[in-house]
Short mmCIF file of C-alpha atoms in Angstrom, two decimals:
data_model
loop_
_atom_site.label_atom_id
_atom_site.label_comp_id
_atom_site.label_asym_id
_atom_site.label_seq_id
_atom_site.Cartn_x
_atom_site.Cartn_y
_atom_site.Cartn_z
CA UNK A 1 0.00 0.00 0.00
CA UNK A 2 1.42 3.46 -0.85
CA UNK A 3 2.60 5.58 2.04
CA UNK A 4 1.78 9.23 2.49
CA UNK A 5 5.25 10.08 1.19
CA UNK A 6 4.69 8.10 -2.03
CA UNK A 7 1.26 9.45 -2.92
CA UNK A 8 1.19 13.28 -3.05
CA UNK A 9 2.57 13.54 -6.58
CA UNK A 10 -0.45 11.56 -7.77
CA UNK A 11 -3.00 13.73 -5.97
CA UNK A 12 -3.31 16.28 -8.76
CA UNK A 13 -6.27 17.71 -10.62
CA UNK A 14 -5.52 15.74 -13.78
CA UNK A 15 -5.93 12.53 -11.77
CA UNK A 16 -9.58 13.20 -10.96
CA UNK A 17 -12.77 12.18 -12.72
CA UNK A 18 -16.05 13.61 -11.42
CA UNK A 19 -19.41 12.21 -12.50
CA UNK A 20 -22.02 14.97 -12.44
CA UNK A 21 -25.69 15.15 -13.36
CA UNK A 22 -29.16 15.62 -11.94
CA UNK A 23 -30.43 13.22 -9.28
CA UNK A 24 -31.94 10.02 -10.74
CA UNK A 25 -29.95 10.37 -13.97
CA UNK A 26 -28.01 7.11 -13.65
CA UNK A 27 -24.90 8.57 -12.04
CA UNK A 28 -24.80 5.83 -9.40
CA UNK A 29 -24.99 3.16 -12.10
CA UNK A 30 -22.12 4.71 -14.05
CA UNK A 31 -20.08 5.18 -10.88
CA UNK A 32 -20.48 1.51 -9.92
CA UNK A 33 -19.26 0.41 -13.35
CA UNK A 34 -16.23 2.69 -13.52
CA UNK A 35 -15.07 1.94 -9.98
CA UNK A 36 -14.53 -1.67 -11.06
CA UNK A 37 -11.71 -0.66 -13.39
CA UNK A 38 -8.31 -1.68 -11.98
CA UNK A 39 -6.81 1.77 -12.61
CA UNK A 40 -9.65 3.77 -11.04
CA UNK A 41 -9.90 4.27 -7.28
CA UNK A 42 -13.13 5.36 -5.64
CA UNK A 43 -14.90 5.30 -2.30
CA UNK A 44 -17.53 2.52 -2.23
CA UNK A 45 -20.32 5.10 -1.87
CA UNK A 46 -20.74 8.85 -2.32
CA UNK A 47 -18.25 10.86 -0.27
CA UNK A 48 -20.24 14.15 -0.51
CA UNK A 49 -16.92 15.83 0.32
CA UNK A 50 -17.44 18.88 -1.88
CA UNK A 51 -21.18 19.38 -1.56
CA UNK A 52 -21.73 18.78 2.15
CA UNK A 53 -18.41 19.64 3.76
CA UNK A 54 -16.17 21.94 1.75
CA UNK A 55 -18.78 24.01 -0.11
CA UNK A 56 -20.69 25.07 3.05
CA UNK A 57 -17.40 26.05 4.72
CA UNK A 58 -16.33 27.99 1.64
CA UNK A 59 -19.66 29.80 1.49
CA UNK A 60 -19.48 30.72 5.19
CA UNK A 61 -16.02 32.19 4.74
CA UNK A 62 -17.15 34.24 1.73
CA UNK A 63 -20.19 35.59 3.57
CA UNK A 64 -18.21 36.58 6.64
CA UNK A 65 -15.55 38.20 4.47
CA UNK A 66 -18.26 40.18 2.64
CA UNK A 67 -19.80 41.37 5.94
CA UNK A 68 -16.38 42.53 7.11
CA UNK A 69 -15.68 44.32 3.82
CA UNK A 70 -19.01 46.18 4.09
CA UNK A 71 -18.36 47.08 7.69
CA UNK A 72 -21.39 45.17 9.00
CA UNK A 73 -19.47 43.29 11.68
CA UNK A 74 -16.23 41.48 12.28
CA UNK A 75 -16.28 37.82 13.21
CA UNK A 76 -15.24 34.45 11.85
CA UNK A 77 -12.17 32.94 10.25
CA UNK A 78 -11.45 35.97 8.01
CA UNK A 79 -10.22 37.63 11.21
CA UNK A 80 -7.14 35.38 11.22
CA UNK A 81 -6.93 33.80 7.75
CA UNK A 82 -6.62 35.32 4.30
CA UNK A 83 -8.73 33.77 1.54
CA UNK A 84 -5.68 32.06 0.06
CA UNK A 85 -4.78 30.58 3.46
CA UNK A 86 -8.35 29.36 3.90
CA UNK A 87 -8.30 27.75 0.43
CA UNK A 88 -4.99 26.09 1.29
CA UNK A 89 -6.77 24.51 4.24
CA UNK A 90 -9.57 23.19 2.04
CA UNK A 91 -6.98 21.82 -0.38
CA UNK A 92 -5.20 20.06 2.46
CA UNK A 93 -8.46 18.35 3.50
CA UNK A 94 -9.16 17.43 -0.13
CA UNK A 95 -5.72 15.90 -0.53
CA UNK A 96 -5.98 13.94 2.72
CA UNK A 97 -9.39 12.48 1.85
CA UNK A 98 -8.58 11.48 -1.71
CA UNK A 99 -5.15 10.16 -0.73
CA UNK A 100 -6.98 7.73 1.56
CA UNK A 101 -9.21 6.69 -1.34
CA UNK A 102 -6.18 6.14 -3.57
CA UNK A 103 -4.36 4.13 -0.91
CA UNK A 104 -7.28 1.73 -0.80
CA UNK A 105 -6.57 0.52 -4.34
CA UNK A 106 -2.88 -0.07 -5.06
CA UNK A 107 -2.10 0.31 -8.75
CA UNK A 108 -4.85 2.82 -9.47
CA UNK A 109 -3.85 6.10 -11.08
CA UNK A 110 -7.19 7.89 -11.37
CA UNK A 111 -9.56 8.96 -8.59
CA UNK A 112 -13.31 8.86 -9.20
CA UNK A 113 -16.01 10.63 -7.21
CA UNK A 114 -19.63 11.54 -7.78
CA UNK A 115 -22.59 13.17 -6.14
CA UNK A 116 -25.50 15.02 -7.80
CA UNK A 117 -24.79 17.98 -5.53
CA UNK A 118 -21.33 18.43 -7.07
CA UNK A 119 -23.00 19.96 -10.12
CA UNK A 120 -23.75 23.05 -8.01
CA UNK A 121 -20.13 23.50 -6.91
CA UNK A 122 -18.09 23.03 -10.08
CA UNK A 123 -16.18 26.35 -9.76
CA UNK A 124 -15.05 25.29 -6.28
CA UNK A 125 -13.88 21.91 -7.60
CA UNK A 126 -11.86 23.79 -10.22
CA UNK A 127 -10.22 25.89 -7.51
CA UNK A 128 -9.35 22.83 -5.45
CA UNK A 129 -8.42 20.47 -8.28
CA UNK A 130 -7.60 22.41 -11.46
CA UNK A 131 -7.39 20.12 -14.45
CA UNK A 132 -10.01 17.62 -13.24
CA UNK A 133 -12.19 15.92 -15.83
CA UNK A 134 -15.98 15.74 -15.75
CA UNK A 135 -18.48 13.23 -17.11
CA UNK A 136 -21.96 14.73 -17.37
CA UNK A 137 -24.56 11.97 -17.48
CA UNK A 138 -27.74 13.51 -18.82
CA UNK A 139 -31.15 11.83 -18.89
CA UNK A 140 -34.49 12.90 -20.33
CA UNK A 141 -35.76 15.35 -17.73
CA UNK A 142 -39.26 13.91 -17.80
CA UNK A 143 -38.08 10.41 -16.90
CA UNK A 144 -35.75 11.94 -14.32
CA UNK A 145 -38.63 13.85 -12.75
CA UNK A 146 -40.82 10.75 -12.46
CA UNK A 147 -37.91 8.89 -10.86
CA UNK A 148 -37.34 11.78 -8.43
CA UNK A 149 -40.96 11.72 -7.30
CA UNK A 150 -40.92 7.94 -6.91
CA UNK A 151 -37.74 8.20 -4.82
CA UNK A 152 -39.49 10.73 -2.57
CA UNK A 153 -42.49 8.41 -2.22
CA UNK A 154 -40.50 5.24 -1.56
CA UNK A 155 -37.27 6.46 0.07
CA UNK A 156 -38.10 9.89 1.49
CA UNK A 157 -35.58 11.99 -0.44
CA UNK A 158 -35.63 14.12 -3.57
CA UNK A 159 -38.06 16.55 -5.15
CA UNK A 160 -41.51 16.80 -3.59
CA UNK A 161 -43.42 18.16 -6.60
CA UNK A 162 -43.20 18.06 -10.37
CA UNK A 163 -42.40 21.76 -10.37
CA UNK A 164 -39.43 21.16 -8.04
CA UNK A 165 -38.22 18.13 -10.02
CA UNK A 166 -38.32 20.08 -13.28
CA UNK A 167 -36.34 22.95 -11.75
CA UNK A 168 -33.74 20.58 -10.30
CA UNK A 169 -33.21 18.91 -13.67
CA UNK A 170 -33.08 22.12 -15.71
CA UNK A 171 -30.68 23.85 -13.31
CA UNK A 172 -28.39 20.83 -13.20
CA UNK A 173 -28.19 20.68 -17.00
CA UNK A 174 -27.61 24.43 -17.22
CA UNK A 175 -24.76 24.41 -14.71
CA UNK A 176 -23.11 21.32 -16.17
CA UNK A 177 -23.17 22.65 -19.72
CA UNK A 178 -21.93 26.06 -18.62
CA UNK A 179 -18.99 24.38 -16.94
CA UNK A 180 -18.37 22.27 -20.02
CA UNK A 181 -18.07 25.41 -22.12
CA UNK A 182 -15.55 26.85 -19.66
CA UNK A 183 -13.23 23.83 -19.36
CA UNK A 184 -13.54 22.55 -22.95
CA UNK A 185 -14.07 19.19 -24.61
CA UNK A 186 -10.75 17.75 -23.45
CA UNK A 187 -11.99 17.80 -19.84
CA UNK A 188 -15.75 17.57 -20.26
CA UNK A 189 -17.71 14.63 -21.68
CA UNK A 190 -21.49 14.60 -21.95
CA UNK A 191 -23.22 11.23 -22.27
CA UNK A 192 -26.90 10.47 -22.55
CA UNK A 193 -28.28 7.92 -20.14
CA UNK A 194 -30.45 6.54 -22.92
CA UNK A 195 -27.40 5.87 -25.13
CA UNK A 196 -25.54 4.22 -22.27
CA UNK A 197 -28.57 2.07 -21.53
CA UNK A 198 -28.82 0.98 -25.16
CA UNK A 199 -25.11 0.10 -25.51
CA UNK A 200 -23.16 0.30 -22.26
CA UNK A 201 -20.14 -1.43 -23.76
CA UNK A 202 -19.58 1.26 -26.37
CA UNK A 203 -20.32 3.96 -23.85
CA UNK A 204 -17.67 2.61 -21.48
CA UNK A 205 -15.14 2.42 -24.31
CA UNK A 206 -15.66 6.11 -25.01
CA UNK A 207 -15.30 6.95 -21.34
CA UNK A 208 -12.02 5.04 -21.05
CA UNK A 209 -10.62 6.98 -24.00
CA UNK A 210 -11.77 10.23 -22.42
CA UNK A 211 -10.04 9.25 -19.16
CA UNK A 212 -6.81 8.43 -20.96
CA UNK A 213 -7.09 4.70 -20.23
CA UNK A 214 -6.53 1.87 -22.74
CA UNK A 215 -9.85 0.99 -24.45
CA UNK A 216 -10.14 -2.53 -23.03
CA UNK A 217 -13.07 -4.04 -24.95
CA UNK A 218 -13.09 -7.19 -22.83
CA UNK A 219 -13.40 -5.23 -19.59
CA UNK A 220 -16.11 -3.03 -21.08
CA UNK A 221 -18.14 -6.02 -22.26
CA UNK A 222 -17.91 -7.83 -18.91
CA UNK A 223 -18.68 -4.72 -16.87
CA UNK A 224 -21.65 -3.77 -19.03
CA UNK A 225 -23.10 -7.27 -18.75
CA UNK A 226 -22.55 -7.58 -15.00
CA UNK A 227 -24.20 -4.22 -14.36
CA UNK A 228 -27.12 -4.49 -16.75
CA UNK A 229 -30.51 -3.72 -15.26
CA UNK A 230 -31.48 -7.38 -15.66
CA UNK A 231 -28.65 -8.48 -13.39
CA UNK A 232 -28.14 -5.67 -10.91
CA UNK A 233 -30.27 -2.93 -9.39
CA UNK A 234 -27.63 -0.45 -8.28
CA UNK A 235 -29.72 2.52 -7.17
CA UNK A 236 -32.49 2.84 -4.60
CA UNK A 237 -35.00 3.65 -7.31
CA UNK A 238 -38.27 2.01 -8.20
CA UNK A 239 -37.62 -1.45 -9.64
CA UNK A 240 -41.15 -1.41 -11.06
CA UNK A 241 -39.85 1.02 -13.70
CA UNK A 242 -37.09 -1.33 -14.87
CA UNK A 243 -39.08 -2.84 -17.70
CA UNK A 244 -39.59 0.65 -19.15
CA UNK A 245 -35.95 1.79 -18.96
CA UNK A 246 -34.85 0.15 -22.19
CA UNK A 247 -37.27 2.21 -24.28
CA UNK A 248 -36.35 5.92 -24.33
CA UNK A 249 -39.23 8.03 -23.04
CA UNK A 250 -41.37 5.07 -22.03
CA UNK A 251 -41.42 6.02 -18.36
CA UNK A 252 -42.82 9.51 -18.73
CA UNK A 253 -45.26 8.48 -21.47
CA UNK A 254 -46.80 5.83 -19.23
CA UNK A 255 -46.45 7.48 -15.81
CA UNK A 256 -46.79 11.25 -16.36
CA UNK A 257 -50.24 12.77 -16.09
CA UNK A 258 -51.41 15.60 -18.33
CA UNK A 259 -51.11 18.07 -15.47
CA UNK A 260 -47.56 16.90 -14.70
CA UNK A 261 -46.59 17.25 -18.35
CA UNK A 262 -47.99 20.76 -18.40
CA UNK A 263 -46.16 21.77 -15.21
CA UNK A 264 -42.85 20.31 -16.41
CA UNK A 265 -43.18 22.16 -19.70
CA UNK A 266 -43.87 25.48 -17.97
CA UNK A 267 -40.68 25.13 -15.94
CA UNK A 268 -38.16 23.32 -18.15
CA UNK A 269 -39.40 23.42 -21.75
CA UNK A 270 -36.45 25.49 -22.97
CA UNK A 271 -33.88 22.98 -21.73
CA UNK A 272 -35.91 19.98 -22.83
CA UNK A 273 -35.93 21.37 -26.37
CA UNK A 274 -32.31 22.59 -26.24
CA UNK A 275 -31.07 19.13 -25.27
CA UNK A 276 -33.00 17.53 -28.12
CA UNK A 277 -35.34 15.50 -25.94
CA UNK A 278 -38.53 17.15 -27.16
CA UNK A 279 -40.09 19.61 -29.57
CA UNK A 280 -42.20 22.62 -28.52
CA UNK A 281 -45.71 21.57 -27.53
CA UNK A 282 -44.67 17.99 -26.71
CA UNK A 283 -46.87 17.90 -23.60
CA UNK A 284 -50.22 18.00 -25.44
CA UNK A 285 -51.41 15.13 -27.58
CA UNK A 286 -54.60 16.83 -28.76
CA UNK A 287 -56.45 20.14 -28.86
CA UNK A 288 -58.49 18.88 -25.92
CA UNK A 289 -55.34 18.69 -23.77
CA UNK A 290 -54.58 22.33 -24.45
CA UNK A 291 -58.17 23.32 -23.66
CA UNK A 292 -58.19 21.39 -20.41
CA UNK A 293 -54.97 22.96 -19.17
CA UNK A 294 -55.81 26.51 -20.25
CA UNK A 295 -57.64 26.97 -16.95
CA UNK A 296 -54.86 25.47 -14.79
CA UNK A 297 -52.98 28.77 -14.16
CA UNK A 298 -56.25 30.33 -12.99
CA UNK A 299 -56.88 27.36 -10.72
CA UNK A 300 -53.44 27.79 -9.21
CA UNK A 301 -54.03 31.47 -8.48
CA UNK A 302 -57.41 30.74 -6.91
CA UNK A 303 -55.92 27.96 -4.81
CA UNK A 304 -53.13 30.22 -3.56
CA UNK A 305 -55.58 33.01 -2.79
CA UNK A 306 -57.82 30.59 -0.87
CA UNK A 307 -54.86 29.20 1.09
CA UNK A 308 -53.73 32.72 2.01
CA UNK A 309 -57.24 33.69 3.08
CA UNK A 310 -57.66 30.60 5.26
CA UNK A 311 -54.27 31.22 6.85
CA UNK A 312 -55.21 34.82 7.63
CA UNK A 313 -58.55 33.74 9.09
CA UNK A 314 -56.94 31.09 11.28
CA UNK A 315 -54.44 33.61 12.57
CA UNK A 316 -57.22 36.04 13.47
CA UNK A 317 -59.53 33.45 15.07
CA UNK A 318 -56.95 31.36 16.92
CA UNK A 319 -54.47 34.05 17.96
CA UNK A 320 -53.19 33.61 21.51
CA UNK A 321 -55.16 35.32 24.25
CA UNK A 322 -52.89 37.70 26.17
CA UNK A 323 -52.46 36.93 29.84
CA UNK A 324 -53.75 39.63 32.13
CA UNK A 325 -51.50 40.25 35.05
CA UNK A 326 -52.56 42.02 38.24
#
């Protein structure tokens, strides 16, 4: 096993591969396949290092620094650390964590990590690990949204409403593609979940080339077969949807109501069209659909007005009675 003295030269940005994408886009599936490669080291599950540990600390430092610069108040780490010193600390934590991951797999030369939340912190990853490569796994937002809602129902996490699911998907795609434009094609690879599902072997071959690894067709074939949906359910999603995964768009066509289609279109139509998953007006199958949903915005406004009125009435009727003191 490498010692701490042997490893630091390998803990460099160019050694890192990050899988990014919206929740329920197949990122866990891709991660499980790539971690089986002998030259790729990865934690057995999501580390959440960037999204849940480093990013909140970085944001706190920036906020406190801004308050000090405006003269609001003086408190926090900016009192004793410059921004560069603080970033050096984050880099030291990053190196220590990923060195441990690398030590767990002697012979590996690349480090793999993934978490859907990383998509929201790509500039920070660039600061910590300049030169890292990114694989954006993108899935039809409508299928992704249905999967998000099913995950909420069955597992208690993820988007609560179709509106929220659509926003999560669209924002994730926007941020990932923006980052791809900034770092360039050499360090950014976008793959469609549907293409990977149809031919995982060819998809893995392309990924190995992107990562600078020999295109081992035998490994790709074995890994694709072992991790096919028929043999292995890798995520905590709804297995009842498995039979629909092979056919692009089958999930949303069979599981999305007219109202859900309308809501998704109102929120994320631009990105759905821009990514080539749909054409304008995809959500309606007939003139009747359009007529039925023409009243939906009015219904929403009435519902919100009613909810606000009831809340106001309850506050007035059930407000605490002040205690009279002698």
